[in-house]
Amino acid sequence: MIDLRRKNLPCELWCGEREGWLAIQTDYRVWLEFDRSLREDHMASYCVFADAVPAGTDWIPSALEFLQAKNATPHMEEATDDGLQTPTLDPILDGSYIYASFLQAYGIDLLQTDMHWHVFCALLVSLPQETMISRIRSYRSWQKSNRKHEDAMLELRRIWALPAPEDSETLAWQQAAFGAL
């Protein structure tokens, strides 16, 4: 979440009483890698730290909060029958669509731009519906509401569905990391 009451975006993580606040790298690429490490390796990577690396694990809750960049609203995604949210975005698998959508909507070449993670998240969730990644996400999150379009929407949802996570732990990491996106 970007707090417009503050002039600067966060650039430190709380690492516990012993170490206090430590400087972090805030570029979106670093945080995409941190998220990948959580989801695939089930490990919190120290790649986010700019200089000093903390001892222990007191920093992990602060890093997860930074990664999630949650806004209070909207509450858009519905829970599935098993009570878990259906993921609508995978930053690795959807990289080409995210790249093209940023270029289309904002004129931002993500390969040539350094950008704070929270700015990246804010721009991502605010992409216009005309962008491909917004359309893909709407296909993936579609819920039956209009019988006329049901067959077409079911097909689009099937076509654009993300691969199922291999286990429930991976799904939980994915939901924690991108639940707000």
PDB file of C-alpha atoms in Angstrom:
ATOM      1  CA  MET A   1       0.000   0.000   0.000  1.00  0.00           C
ATOM      2  CA  ILE A   2       1.264   3.443  -0.837  1.00  0.00           C
ATOM      3  CA  ASP A   3       0.617   5.892   1.986  1.00  0.00           C
ATOM      4  CA  LEU A   4       0.237   9.295   0.332  1.00  0.00           C
ATOM      5  CA  ARG A   5       0.681  10.979   3.709  1.00  0.00           C
ATOM      6  CA  ARG A   6       4.357  10.121   3.494  1.00  0.00           C
ATOM      7  CA  LYS A   7       6.816  11.551   0.998  1.00  0.00           C
ATOM      8  CA  ASN A   8       8.923   8.391   0.659  1.00  0.00           C
ATOM      9  CA  LEU A   9       8.125   4.740   0.194  1.00  0.00           C
ATOM     10  CA  PRO A  10       9.418   2.161   2.694  1.00  0.00           C
ATOM     11  CA  CYS A  11      13.037   1.162   2.187  1.00  0.00           C
ATOM     12  CA  GLU A  12      13.748  -0.764   5.414  1.00  0.00           C
ATOM     13  CA  LEU A  13      12.466  -3.877   7.180  1.00  0.00           C
ATOM     14  CA  TRP A  14      11.993  -4.333  10.905  1.00  0.00           C
ATOM     15  CA  CYS A  15      14.354  -7.148  11.854  1.00  0.00           C
ATOM     16  CA  GLY A  16      13.654  -7.419  15.578  1.00  0.00           C
ATOM     17  CA  GLU A  17      14.794  -5.652  18.724  1.00  0.00           C
ATOM     18  CA  ARG A  18      18.418  -6.721  18.373  1.00  0.00           C
ATOM     19  CA  GLU A  19      18.957  -5.462  14.819  1.00  0.00           C
ATOM     20  CA  GLY A  20      16.222  -2.867  14.400  1.00  0.00           C
ATOM     21  CA  TRP A  21      15.585  -1.506  10.901  1.00  0.00           C
ATOM     22  CA  LEU A  22      17.774  -2.726   8.025  1.00  0.00           C
ATOM     23  CA  ALA A  23      17.970  -1.254   4.519  1.00  0.00           C
ATOM     24  CA  ILE A  24      16.430  -3.310   1.719  1.00  0.00           C
ATOM     25  CA  GLN A  25      16.455  -3.365  -2.051  1.00  0.00           C
ATOM     26  CA  THR A  26      13.051  -2.181  -3.173  1.00  0.00           C
ATOM     27  CA  ASP A  27      13.183  -2.881  -6.924  1.00  0.00           C
ATOM     28  CA  TYR A  28      10.300  -5.036  -8.140  1.00  0.00           C
ATOM     29  CA  ARG A  29      12.672  -7.629  -9.655  1.00  0.00           C
ATOM     30  CA  VAL A  30      14.180  -8.375  -6.246  1.00  0.00           C
ATOM     31  CA  TRP A  31      10.732  -8.884  -4.725  1.00  0.00           C
ATOM     32  CA  LEU A  32       9.574 -11.076  -7.605  1.00  0.00           C
ATOM     33  CA  GLU A  33      12.602 -13.270  -6.864  1.00  0.00           C
ATOM     34  CA  PHE A  34      11.827 -13.209  -3.132  1.00  0.00           C
ATOM     35  CA  ASP A  35       8.274 -14.358  -3.917  1.00  0.00           C
ATOM     36  CA  ARG A  36       9.567 -17.093  -6.230  1.00  0.00           C
ATOM     37  CA  SER A  37      11.878 -18.298  -3.475  1.00  0.00           C
ATOM     38  CA  LEU A  38       8.949 -18.485  -1.058  1.00  0.00           C
ATOM     39  CA  ARG A  39       6.671 -20.321  -3.469  1.00  0.00           C
ATOM     40  CA  GLU A  40       9.123 -22.729  -5.059  1.00  0.00           C
ATOM     41  CA  ASP A  41      11.888 -23.212  -2.480  1.00  0.00           C
ATOM     42  CA  HIS A  42       9.717 -22.567   0.601  1.00  0.00           C
ATOM     43  CA  MET A  43      12.462 -20.290   1.896  1.00  0.00           C
ATOM     44  CA  ALA A  44      12.668 -16.599   2.682  1.00  0.00           C
ATOM     45  CA  SER A  45      15.639 -15.345   0.666  1.00  0.00           C
ATOM     46  CA  TYR A  46      18.077 -12.759   1.997  1.00  0.00           C
ATOM     47  CA  CYS A  47      18.206 -11.245  -1.519  1.00  0.00           C
ATOM     48  CA  VAL A  48      16.051  -8.338  -0.307  1.00  0.00           C
ATOM     49  CA  PHE A  49      18.725  -6.845   1.940  1.00  0.00           C
ATOM     50  CA  ALA A  50      20.842  -4.001   0.611  1.00  0.00           C
ATOM     51  CA  ASP A  51      23.819  -4.313   2.965  1.00  0.00           C
ATOM     52  CA  ALA A  52      23.661  -6.061   6.315  1.00  0.00           C
ATOM     53  CA  VAL A  53      21.865  -9.401   6.579  1.00  0.00           C
ATOM     54  CA  PRO A  54      20.005 -10.104   9.820  1.00  0.00           C
ATOM     55  CA  ALA A  55      20.610 -13.096  12.036  1.00  0.00           C
ATOM     56  CA  GLY A  56      17.568 -15.191  12.860  1.00  0.00           C
ATOM     57  CA  THR A  57      14.082 -15.001  11.395  1.00  0.00           C
ATOM     58  CA  ASP A  58      12.530 -11.969  13.105  1.00  0.00           C
ATOM     59  CA  TRP A  59      12.576 -10.121   9.774  1.00  0.00           C
ATOM     60  CA  ILE A  60      10.356 -12.566   7.869  1.00  0.00           C
ATOM     61  CA  PRO A  61       6.924 -11.211   8.998  1.00  0.00           C
ATOM     62  CA  SER A  62       8.039  -7.696   8.042  1.00  0.00           C
ATOM     63  CA  ALA A  63       9.251  -8.954   4.643  1.00  0.00           C
ATOM     64  CA  LEU A  64       5.962 -10.771   3.990  1.00  0.00           C
ATOM     65  CA  GLU A  65       4.018  -7.620   4.837  1.00  0.00           C
ATOM     66  CA  PHE A  66       6.204  -5.596   2.466  1.00  0.00           C
ATOM     67  CA  LEU A  67       5.783  -8.225  -0.260  1.00  0.00           C
ATOM     68  CA  GLN A  68       2.005  -8.338   0.029  1.00  0.00           C
ATOM     69  CA  ALA A  69       1.657  -4.549  -0.274  1.00  0.00           C
ATOM     70  CA  LYS A  70      -1.967  -4.991   0.754  1.00  0.00           C
ATOM     71  CA  ASN A  71      -4.667  -2.421   0.261  1.00  0.00           C
ATOM     72  CA  ALA A  72      -7.747  -2.488   2.458  1.00  0.00           C
ATOM     73  CA  THR A  73      -9.949  -2.763  -0.619  1.00  0.00           C
ATOM     74  CA  PRO A  74     -11.184  -4.227  -2.861  1.00  0.00           C
ATOM     75  CA  HIS A  75     -12.307  -7.655  -1.679  1.00  0.00           C
ATOM     76  CA  MET A  76     -12.647  -9.059  -5.156  1.00  0.00           C
ATOM     77  CA  GLU A  77     -11.517 -12.663  -5.184  1.00  0.00           C
ATOM     78  CA  GLU A  78     -13.968 -15.292  -4.055  1.00  0.00           C
ATOM     79  CA  ALA A  79     -12.955 -18.358  -2.081  1.00  0.00           C
ATOM     80  CA  THR A  80     -13.277 -21.706  -3.823  1.00  0.00           C
ATOM     81  CA  ASP A  81     -14.987 -24.773  -2.391  1.00  0.00           C
ATOM     82  CA  ASP A  82     -11.858 -25.619  -0.394  1.00  0.00           C
ATOM     83  CA  GLY A  83     -11.841 -22.101   1.117  1.00  0.00           C
ATOM     84  CA  LEU A  84      -8.749 -20.941  -0.812  1.00  0.00           C
ATOM     85  CA  GLN A  85      -8.614 -18.065  -3.286  1.00  0.00           C
ATOM     86  CA  THR A  86      -8.101 -18.931  -6.931  1.00  0.00           C
ATOM     87  CA  PRO A  87      -4.826 -17.348  -8.091  1.00  0.00           C
ATOM     88  CA  THR A  88      -5.278 -15.052 -11.081  1.00  0.00           C
ATOM     89  CA  LEU A  89      -1.678 -13.974 -11.603  1.00  0.00           C
ATOM     90  CA  ASP A  90       1.713 -15.620 -11.743  1.00  0.00           C
ATOM     91  CA  PRO A  91       4.450 -13.018 -12.275  1.00  0.00           C
ATOM     92  CA  ILE A  92       6.780 -15.541 -13.912  1.00  0.00           C
ATOM     93  CA  LEU A  93       4.340 -17.337 -16.234  1.00  0.00           C
ATOM     94  CA  ASP A  94       2.522 -14.082 -17.029  1.00  0.00           C
ATOM     95  CA  GLY A  95       5.691 -11.996 -17.446  1.00  0.00           C
ATOM     96  CA  SER A  96       5.183 -11.271 -21.149  1.00  0.00           C
ATOM     97  CA  TYR A  97       1.597 -10.139 -20.595  1.00  0.00           C
ATOM     98  CA  ILE A  98       2.574  -7.958 -17.616  1.00  0.00           C
ATOM     99  CA  TYR A  99       5.419  -6.415 -19.638  1.00  0.00           C
ATOM    100  CA  ALA A 100       3.193  -5.656 -22.637  1.00  0.00           C
ATOM    101  CA  SER A 101       0.402  -4.309 -20.433  1.00  0.00           C
ATOM    102  CA  PHE A 102       2.728  -1.850 -18.653  1.00  0.00           C
ATOM    103  CA  LEU A 103       4.084  -0.714 -22.000  1.00  0.00           C
ATOM    104  CA  GLN A 104       0.572  -0.340 -23.452  1.00  0.00           C
ATOM    105  CA  ALA A 105      -1.021   1.428 -20.492  1.00  0.00           C
ATOM    106  CA  TYR A 106       1.815   3.510 -19.058  1.00  0.00           C
ATOM    107  CA  GLY A 107       4.555   3.547 -21.682  1.00  0.00           C
ATOM    108  CA  ILE A 108       6.841   1.875 -19.127  1.00  0.00           C
ATOM    109  CA  ASP A 109       9.420  -0.603 -20.414  1.00  0.00           C
ATOM    110  CA  LEU A 110       9.847  -2.844 -17.376  1.00  0.00           C
ATOM    111  CA  LEU A 111      13.117  -4.211 -18.726  1.00  0.00           C
ATOM    112  CA  GLN A 112      14.629  -0.724 -18.707  1.00  0.00           C
ATOM    113  CA  THR A 113      13.041   0.675 -15.541  1.00  0.00           C
ATOM    114  CA  ASP A 114      13.897   0.459 -11.861  1.00  0.00           C
ATOM    115  CA  MET A 115      10.719   0.672  -9.829  1.00  0.00           C
ATOM    116  CA  HIS A 116       9.854   0.340  -6.143  1.00  0.00           C
ATOM    117  CA  TRP A 117       7.893  -2.854  -5.418  1.00  0.00           C
ATOM    118  CA  HIS A 118       4.901  -0.948  -4.016  1.00  0.00           C
ATOM    119  CA  VAL A 119       4.743   1.273  -7.121  1.00  0.00           C
ATOM    120  CA  PHE A 120       4.883  -1.822  -9.321  1.00  0.00           C
ATOM    121  CA  CYS A 121       2.041  -3.445  -7.341  1.00  0.00           C
ATOM    122  CA  ALA A 122      -0.094  -0.286  -7.460  1.00  0.00           C
ATOM    123  CA  LEU A 123       0.337   0.040 -11.220  1.00  0.00           C
ATOM    124  CA  LEU A 124      -0.292  -3.671 -11.760  1.00  0.00           C
ATOM    125  CA  VAL A 125      -3.623  -3.752  -9.938  1.00  0.00           C
ATOM    126  CA  SER A 126      -4.675  -0.531 -11.667  1.00  0.00           C
ATOM    127  CA  LEU A 127      -4.029  -1.632 -15.236  1.00  0.00           C
ATOM    128  CA  PRO A 128      -6.951  -0.757 -17.524  1.00  0.00           C
ATOM    129  CA  GLN A 129      -9.309  -3.546 -18.585  1.00  0.00           C
ATOM    130  CA  GLU A 130      -8.102  -3.133 -22.174  1.00  0.00           C
ATOM    131  CA  THR A 131      -4.716  -4.640 -21.308  1.00  0.00           C
ATOM    132  CA  MET A 132      -4.140  -8.314 -21.946  1.00  0.00           C
ATOM    133  CA  ILE A 133      -3.155  -9.188 -18.372  1.00  0.00           C
ATOM    134  CA  SER A 134      -6.343  -7.569 -17.047  1.00  0.00           C
ATOM    135  CA  ARG A 135      -8.416  -9.610 -19.482  1.00  0.00           C
ATOM    136  CA  ILE A 136      -6.558 -12.812 -18.576  1.00  0.00           C
ATOM    137  CA  ARG A 137      -7.106 -12.173 -14.869  1.00  0.00           C
ATOM    138  CA  SER A 138     -10.817 -11.598 -15.485  1.00  0.00           C
ATOM    139  CA  TYR A 139     -11.013 -14.919 -17.360  1.00  0.00           C
ATOM    140  CA  ARG A 140      -9.301 -16.706 -14.476  1.00  0.00           C
ATOM    141  CA  SER A 141     -11.557 -15.186 -11.840  1.00  0.00           C
ATOM    142  CA  TRP A 142     -14.827 -15.452 -13.749  1.00  0.00           C
ATOM    143  CA  GLN A 143     -17.812 -16.730 -11.791  1.00  0.00           C
ATOM    144  CA  LYS A 144     -21.062 -17.825 -13.371  1.00  0.00           C
ATOM    145  CA  SER A 145     -23.513 -14.950 -13.381  1.00  0.00           C
ATOM    146  CA  ASN A 146     -25.016 -14.722 -16.864  1.00  0.00           C
ATOM    147  CA  ARG A 147     -26.174 -17.905 -18.599  1.00  0.00           C
ATOM    148  CA  LYS A 148     -25.800 -16.395 -22.098  1.00  0.00           C
ATOM    149  CA  HIS A 149     -22.049 -16.123 -21.720  1.00  0.00           C
ATOM    150  CA  GLU A 150     -21.462 -19.203 -19.596  1.00  0.00           C
ATOM    151  CA  ASP A 151     -19.981 -21.493 -22.263  1.00  0.00           C
ATOM    152  CA  ALA A 152     -17.669 -18.845 -23.690  1.00  0.00           C
ATOM    153  CA  MET A 153     -16.493 -17.725 -20.275  1.00  0.00           C
ATOM    154  CA  LEU A 154     -15.913 -21.299 -19.086  1.00  0.00           C
ATOM    155  CA  GLU A 155     -13.735 -21.874 -22.129  1.00  0.00           C
ATOM    156  CA  LEU A 156     -11.774 -18.651 -21.519  1.00  0.00           C
ATOM    157  CA  ARG A 157     -11.356 -19.560 -17.870  1.00  0.00           C
ATOM    158  CA  ARG A 158     -10.075 -23.014 -18.856  1.00  0.00           C
ATOM    159  CA  ILE A 159      -7.693 -21.575 -21.452  1.00  0.00           C
ATOM    160  CA  TRP A 160      -6.208 -18.944 -19.166  1.00  0.00           C
ATOM    161  CA  ALA A 161      -6.158 -20.924 -15.898  1.00  0.00           C
ATOM    162  CA  LEU A 162      -2.840 -21.013 -14.052  1.00  0.00           C
ATOM    163  CA  PRO A 163      -1.255 -24.431 -13.562  1.00  0.00           C
ATOM    164  CA  ALA A 164      -2.396 -26.028 -10.329  1.00  0.00           C
ATOM    165  CA  PRO A 165       0.218 -25.746  -7.558  1.00  0.00           C
ATOM    166  CA  GLU A 166       1.894 -29.031  -6.740  1.00  0.00           C
ATOM    167  CA  ASP A 167       0.908 -28.871  -3.084  1.00  0.00           C
ATOM    168  CA  SER A 168      -1.219 -26.880  -0.653  1.00  0.00           C
ATOM    169  CA  GLU A 169       1.863 -25.220   0.884  1.00  0.00           C
ATOM    170  CA  THR A 170       2.805 -23.713  -2.485  1.00  0.00           C
ATOM    171  CA  LEU A 171      -0.760 -22.497  -2.953  1.00  0.00           C
ATOM    172  CA  ALA A 172      -0.704 -20.902   0.517  1.00  0.00           C
ATOM    173  CA  TRP A 173       2.559 -19.036  -0.305  1.00  0.00           C
ATOM    174  CA  GLN A 174       1.105 -17.878  -3.606  1.00  0.00           C
ATOM    175  CA  GLN A 175      -2.042 -16.599  -1.911  1.00  0.00           C
ATOM    176  CA  ALA A 176      -0.038 -14.807   0.764  1.00  0.00           C
ATOM    177  CA  ALA A 177       2.215 -13.159  -1.788  1.00  0.00           C
ATOM    178  CA  PHE A 178      -0.342 -12.165  -4.396  1.00  0.00           C
ATOM    179  CA  GLY A 179      -3.676 -12.195  -2.603  1.00  0.00           C
ATOM    180  CA  ALA A 180      -3.878  -8.421  -2.884  1.00  0.00           C
ATOM    181  CA  LEU A 181      -2.981  -8.325  -6.558  1.00  0.00           C
TER     182      LEU A 181
END
